[in-house]
Coordinates of N, CA and C in Angstrom, one line a residue:
L154 N 59.4 71.8 114.2 CA 60.4 72.4 114.7 C 60.1 73.7 114.2
R155 N 60.0 74.4 115.1 CA 59.5 75.8 113.9 C 60.5 76.7 114.5
Y156 N 61.2 77.8 114.2 CA 62.0 78.8 114.8 C 62.2 79.8 114.4
S157 N 62.8 81.1 114.4 CA 63.0 81.9 114.0 C 64.5 81.8 114.2
Y158 N 64.1 82.2 112.4 CA 66.0 82.7 111.6 C 66.8 84.1 112.2
I159 N 68.2 83.8 112.4 CA 68.1 85.6 112.3 C 70.0 85.5 112.0
E160 N 69.9 86.6 110.9 CA 71.1 86.6 110.1 C 71.4 88.0 110.0
L161 N 72.8 87.6 108.9 CA 73.5 88.6 108.5 C 73.2 89.2 107.5
D162 N 73.5 90.6 107.3 CA 72.4 91.2 106.4 C 73.4 90.7 105.1
A163 N 74.6 90.2 105.3 CA 75.3 90.3 103.9 C 75.1 88.6 103.6
S164 N 74.2 87.5 104.3 CA 74.6 86.5 104.5 C 74.8 85.4 103.0
Q165 N 74.8 84.5 101.9 CA 75.4 84.0 101.1 C 74.2 83.1 100.8
P166 N 73.5 82.2 100.0 CA 72.8 81.5 100.3 C 72.8 80.3 100.5
L167 N 74.7 79.8 100.7 CA 75.1 78.9 101.4 C 74.8 78.1 103.5
H168 N 74.7 79.6 103.5 CA 74.3 79.6 104.6 C 72.4 79.3 104.9
R169 N 72.1 80.3 103.7 CA 70.4 80.1 103.8 C 69.5 78.2 104.0
W170 N 70.3 77.4 103.9 CA 69.5 75.8 104.2 C 69.1 75.9 105.7
L171 N 69.3 77.0 106.8 CA 68.6 77.1 108.0 C 67.1 77.5 107.7
Q172 N 66.9 78.4 106.4 CA 65.3 78.6 106.5 C 64.5 78.2 106.4
N173 N 63.1 77.8 106.1 CA 62.1 77.0 105.9 C 62.0 77.2 104.3
N174 N 62.9 76.2 104.0 CA 62.3 76.2 102.0 C 62.9 76.7 101.5
G175 N 64.1 76.9 101.9 CA 64.7 78.4 101.3 C 64.0 79.9 101.8
Q176 N 62.6 80.1 101.9 CA 62.3 81.1 102.5 C 62.2 82.5 103.4
N177 N 62.5 82.9 102.5 CA 62.3 84.1 104.3 C 61.3 84.0 105.4
D178 N 62.0 84.2 107.2 CA 60.8 83.9 108.1 C 60.8 85.6 107.8
S179 N 58.6 85.7 108.6 CA 58.5 86.9 108.9 C 58.8 87.3 110.1
N180 N 58.8 86.4 111.0 CA 59.8 86.5 112.3 C 60.5 86.4 111.5
G181 N 61.6 86.2 111.3 CA 63.3 87.0 111.8 C 63.5 88.1 111.5
M182 N 65.5 88.0 111.8 CA 65.5 89.4 111.7 C 67.2 89.3 111.2
T183 N 67.0 90.6 110.7 CA 68.7 90.5 109.8 C 69.1 92.0 110.3
S184 N 70.9 91.7 110.2 CA 71.7 92.9 111.5 C 72.8 92.8 109.5
N185 N 73.6 94.1 110.1 CA 75.3 93.8 109.1 C 75.9 93.6 109.9
N186 N 75.9 93.3 111.4 CA 76.1 92.9 112.8 C 76.2 91.6 114.1
G187 N 77.8 90.7 113.3 CA 77.5 89.6 114.2 C 77.3 89.8 115.3
D188 N 77.6 91.1 116.4 CA 77.5 91.1 117.9 C 76.3 91.0 117.8
V189 N 75.6 91.5 117.5 CA 74.2 92.1 117.6 C 73.3 90.8 117.6
L190 N 74.0 90.2 116.1 CA 72.6 88.2 116.1 C 73.4 88.2 117.2
V191 N 74.2 88.0 117.8 CA 74.7 87.2 118.9 C 73.2 87.5 120.0
E192 N 74.0 89.1 120.6 CA 72.9 89.6 121.2 C 71.3 89.3 121.2
A193 N 71.0 88.9 120.3 CA 70.0 88.6 119.1 C 69.2 87.0 119.7
A194 N 70.5 86.7 119.3 CA 70.1 85.3 119.7 C 70.1 84.9 121.2
I195 N 71.5 85.0 122.0 CA 70.9 85.1 124.0 C 69.7 85.8 124.3
A196 N 69.4 86.2 123.4 CA 67.9 87.0 123.8 C 66.9 85.9 123.7
G197 N 67.5 85.5 122.7 CA 65.8 84.3 122.9 C 65.1 84.1 121.0
A198 N 66.2 85.6 120.3 CA 64.8 86.3 119.5 C 65.2 85.0 118.3
G199 N 66.2 83.4 118.3 CA 65.7 82.8 117.3 C 67.6 82.2 117.1
I200 N 68.1 81.6 115.8 CA 69.3 80.7 115.7 C 70.0 81.7 114.8
A201 N 71.1 81.6 115.1 CA 72.3 82.1 114.5 C 73.3 81.5 113.3
L202 N 73.6 82.0 113.0 CA 75.0 81.1 112.5 C 76.4 82.2 112.2
Q203 N 77.2 82.2 113.2 CA 78.3 83.0 113.8 C 79.4 82.4 114.1
P204 N 80.5 83.2 113.0 CA 82.0 82.3 113.7 C 82.1 82.7 114.9
T205 N 82.8 81.3 115.2 CA 83.4 81.3 117.1 C 83.8 82.3 117.5
F206 N 84.8 83.3 117.1 CA 85.4 84.7 117.5 C 84.1 85.5 117.8
I207 N 82.9 86.1 116.4 CA 81.6 86.0 117.3 C 81.5 85.6 119.0
S208 N 80.7 84.9 118.5 CA 79.9 83.6 119.3 C 80.6 82.9 120.5
G209 N 81.7 82.3 120.6 CA 82.5 82.4 121.7 C 82.7 81.9 122.2
P210 N 82.5 83.2 122.7 CA 82.6 83.8 124.1 C 81.0 83.2 125.4
A211 N 79.9 83.9 123.8 CA 78.8 83.1 124.7 C 78.8 81.6 125.2
I212 N 79.2 80.5 123.9 CA 79.0 79.3 123.7 C 80.1 79.1 125.4
K213 N 81.2 79.4 125.7 CA 82.0 79.0 126.6 C 81.4 79.3 127.4
E214 N 80.4 80.5 128.0 CA 79.6 81.1 129.1 C 78.3 80.3 129.7
G215 N 78.0 79.9 128.6 CA 76.6 79.3 128.4 C 75.7 79.9 128.1
K216 N 75.6 81.2 127.3 CA 74.2 81.9 127.0 C 74.1 81.7 125.5
L217 N 75.1 80.4 125.2 CA 74.6 79.8 123.7 C 75.0 78.4 123.5
Q218 N 74.1 78.0 122.9 CA 74.2 76.5 122.6 C 74.9 76.2 121.6
V219 N 75.5 75.0 120.4 CA 75.3 74.9 119.6 C 75.1 74.1 119.0
I220 N 73.7 74.0 117.8 CA 72.8 73.3 117.5 C 73.5 72.6 116.3
L221 N 73.1 71.4 115.7 CA 73.0 71.2 114.5 C 74.6 71.0 113.7
Q222 N 75.0 71.1 114.1 CA 77.3 70.5 114.7 C 77.4 70.1 113.2
E223 N 76.8 68.5 113.5 CA 77.3 67.4 111.4 C 77.1 68.4 110.3
Y224 N 76.2 69.4 110.6 CA 76.5 69.7 109.4 C 77.1 72.2 108.9
E225 N 77.7 71.8 109.8 CA 78.8 72.9 110.4 C 79.6 73.7 108.8
P226 N 79.1 74.8 108.3 CA 79.8 74.7 107.2 C 81.6 75.1 107.3
E227 N 81.8 74.8 105.5 CA 83.4 74.7 105.8 C 83.6 76.1 106.4
T228 N 85.5 75.7 106.9 CA 85.8 77.1 107.5 C 86.6 77.3 106.6
M229 N 86.3 78.7 106.8 CA 86.7 79.6 105.5 C 88.7 80.3 105.6
G230 N 88.6 80.8 104.6 CA 90.7 81.2 104.7 C 90.9 82.3 104.6
L231 N 92.2 82.5 104.9 CA 92.4 84.3 105.4 C 93.7 84.5 104.2
Y232 N 93.2 84.8 103.5 CA 94.3 85.1 102.2 C 95.1 86.3 102.3
A233 N 96.5 86.0 101.7 CA 97.2 87.4 101.7 C 97.3 87.4 100.8
V234 N 97.0 88.8 99.9 CA 96.8 89.3 98.1 C 98.1 90.2 98.4
Y235 N 98.9 89.1 97.1 CA 99.5 90.8 96.6 C 100.8 90.0 95.4
A236 N 101.4 91.0 94.9 CA 101.9 91.0 93.1 C 102.6 89.6 93.1
H237 N 103.3 89.2 93.6 CA 103.8 87.9 93.4 C 105.8 88.2 94.1
R238 N 105.8 86.9 94.2 CA 106.8 86.8 95.0 C 108.5 86.9 95.0
Q239 N 109.0 87.1 93.6 CA 109.7 87.8 93.1 C 110.2 89.1 93.1
L240 N 109.8 90.1 93.9 CA 110.7 91.2 94.7 C 109.4 91.3 95.8
L241 N 109.4 90.6 96.5 CA 108.6 90.2 98.1 C 109.4 91.3 98.7
A242 N 108.9 91.5 98.9 CA 109.4 93.5 100.4 C 109.5 92.4 101.1
S243 N 110.1 93.0 101.9 CA 110.7 92.0 103.1 C 109.7 91.7 104.5
K244 N 109.1 93.1 104.8 CA 107.9 93.8 105.3 C 106.7 92.5 105.4
V245 N 106.7 92.8 104.3 CA 105.2 92.1 103.5 C 105.6 90.4 103.4
R246 N 106.4 90.2 103.7 CA 106.7 88.7 103.3 C 106.6 88.7 105.3
S247 N 107.3 89.3 106.1 CA 107.1 89.2 108.3 C 105.6 89.5 108.3
F248 N 105.5 90.7 107.9 CA 103.2 90.1 108.6 C 102.6 89.5 108.0
V249 N 103.0 88.5 106.3 CA 102.4 87.2 106.1 C 102.7 86.3 107.2
D250 N 104.5 85.9 107.6 CA 104.5 85.1 108.6 C 104.0 85.3 110.1
F251 N 103.7 86.6 110.7 CA 102.8 87.0 111.8 C 101.6 87.2 112.0
I252 N 101.3 87.0 110.8 CA 99.4 86.6 111.1 C 99.3 85.0 110.7
D253 N 100.4 84.3 109.5 CA 99.8 83.1 110.2 C 100.0 82.4 111.7
G254 N 101.2 82.6 112.6 CA 101.4 82.1 113.5 C 100.2 83.1 114.3
Y255 N 99.9 84.2 114.2 CA 98.6 84.8 115.1 C 97.8 84.2 115.0
F256 N 97.3 84.2 113.9 CA 95.7 83.3 113.8 C 95.7 81.4 114.0
G257 N 97.3 80.9 113.0 CA 97.2 79.3 113.4 C 96.0 79.3 113.1
N258 N 96.0 77.0 113.0 CA 95.0 76.4 113.0 C 94.6 75.4 114.4
P259 N 94.0 75.4 114.6 CA 92.8 76.3 114.4 C 93.1 77.6 115.5
P260 N 92.0 78.4 115.5 CA 92.6 79.7 115.2 C 91.8 80.7 116.8
Y261 N 93.0 81.5 117.3 CA 93.7 81.1 118.7 C 92.0 81.5 120.0
W262 N 90.8 81.4 119.3 CA 89.3 81.9 119.8 C 88.8 81.1 119.3
D263 N 89.4 79.4 119.2 CA 88.4 78.2 119.5 C 89.1 77.5 120.6

């Protein structure tokens, strides 16, 4: 099986499992923009590992296909970091509650 792997410039070693023996494919593509990678995958440039908020519309429209679903990476969390709960401003609490409800589990784009 031969393929070109297109990757996000900031990809961590965790995402490098798609590469052949951990080595870069000289035919691959690297970008720091997920939308560019999705468009490249649609154009046939190779395999891209992208979150569903970027690739979801193309998958739903049939432009992209999910492969190797059994090796899907773990879900990434979204965290709110603030000083402490003792003197938490009501605006901060409201924002955290809003974001939690807005994104939900699973997020609205899935």
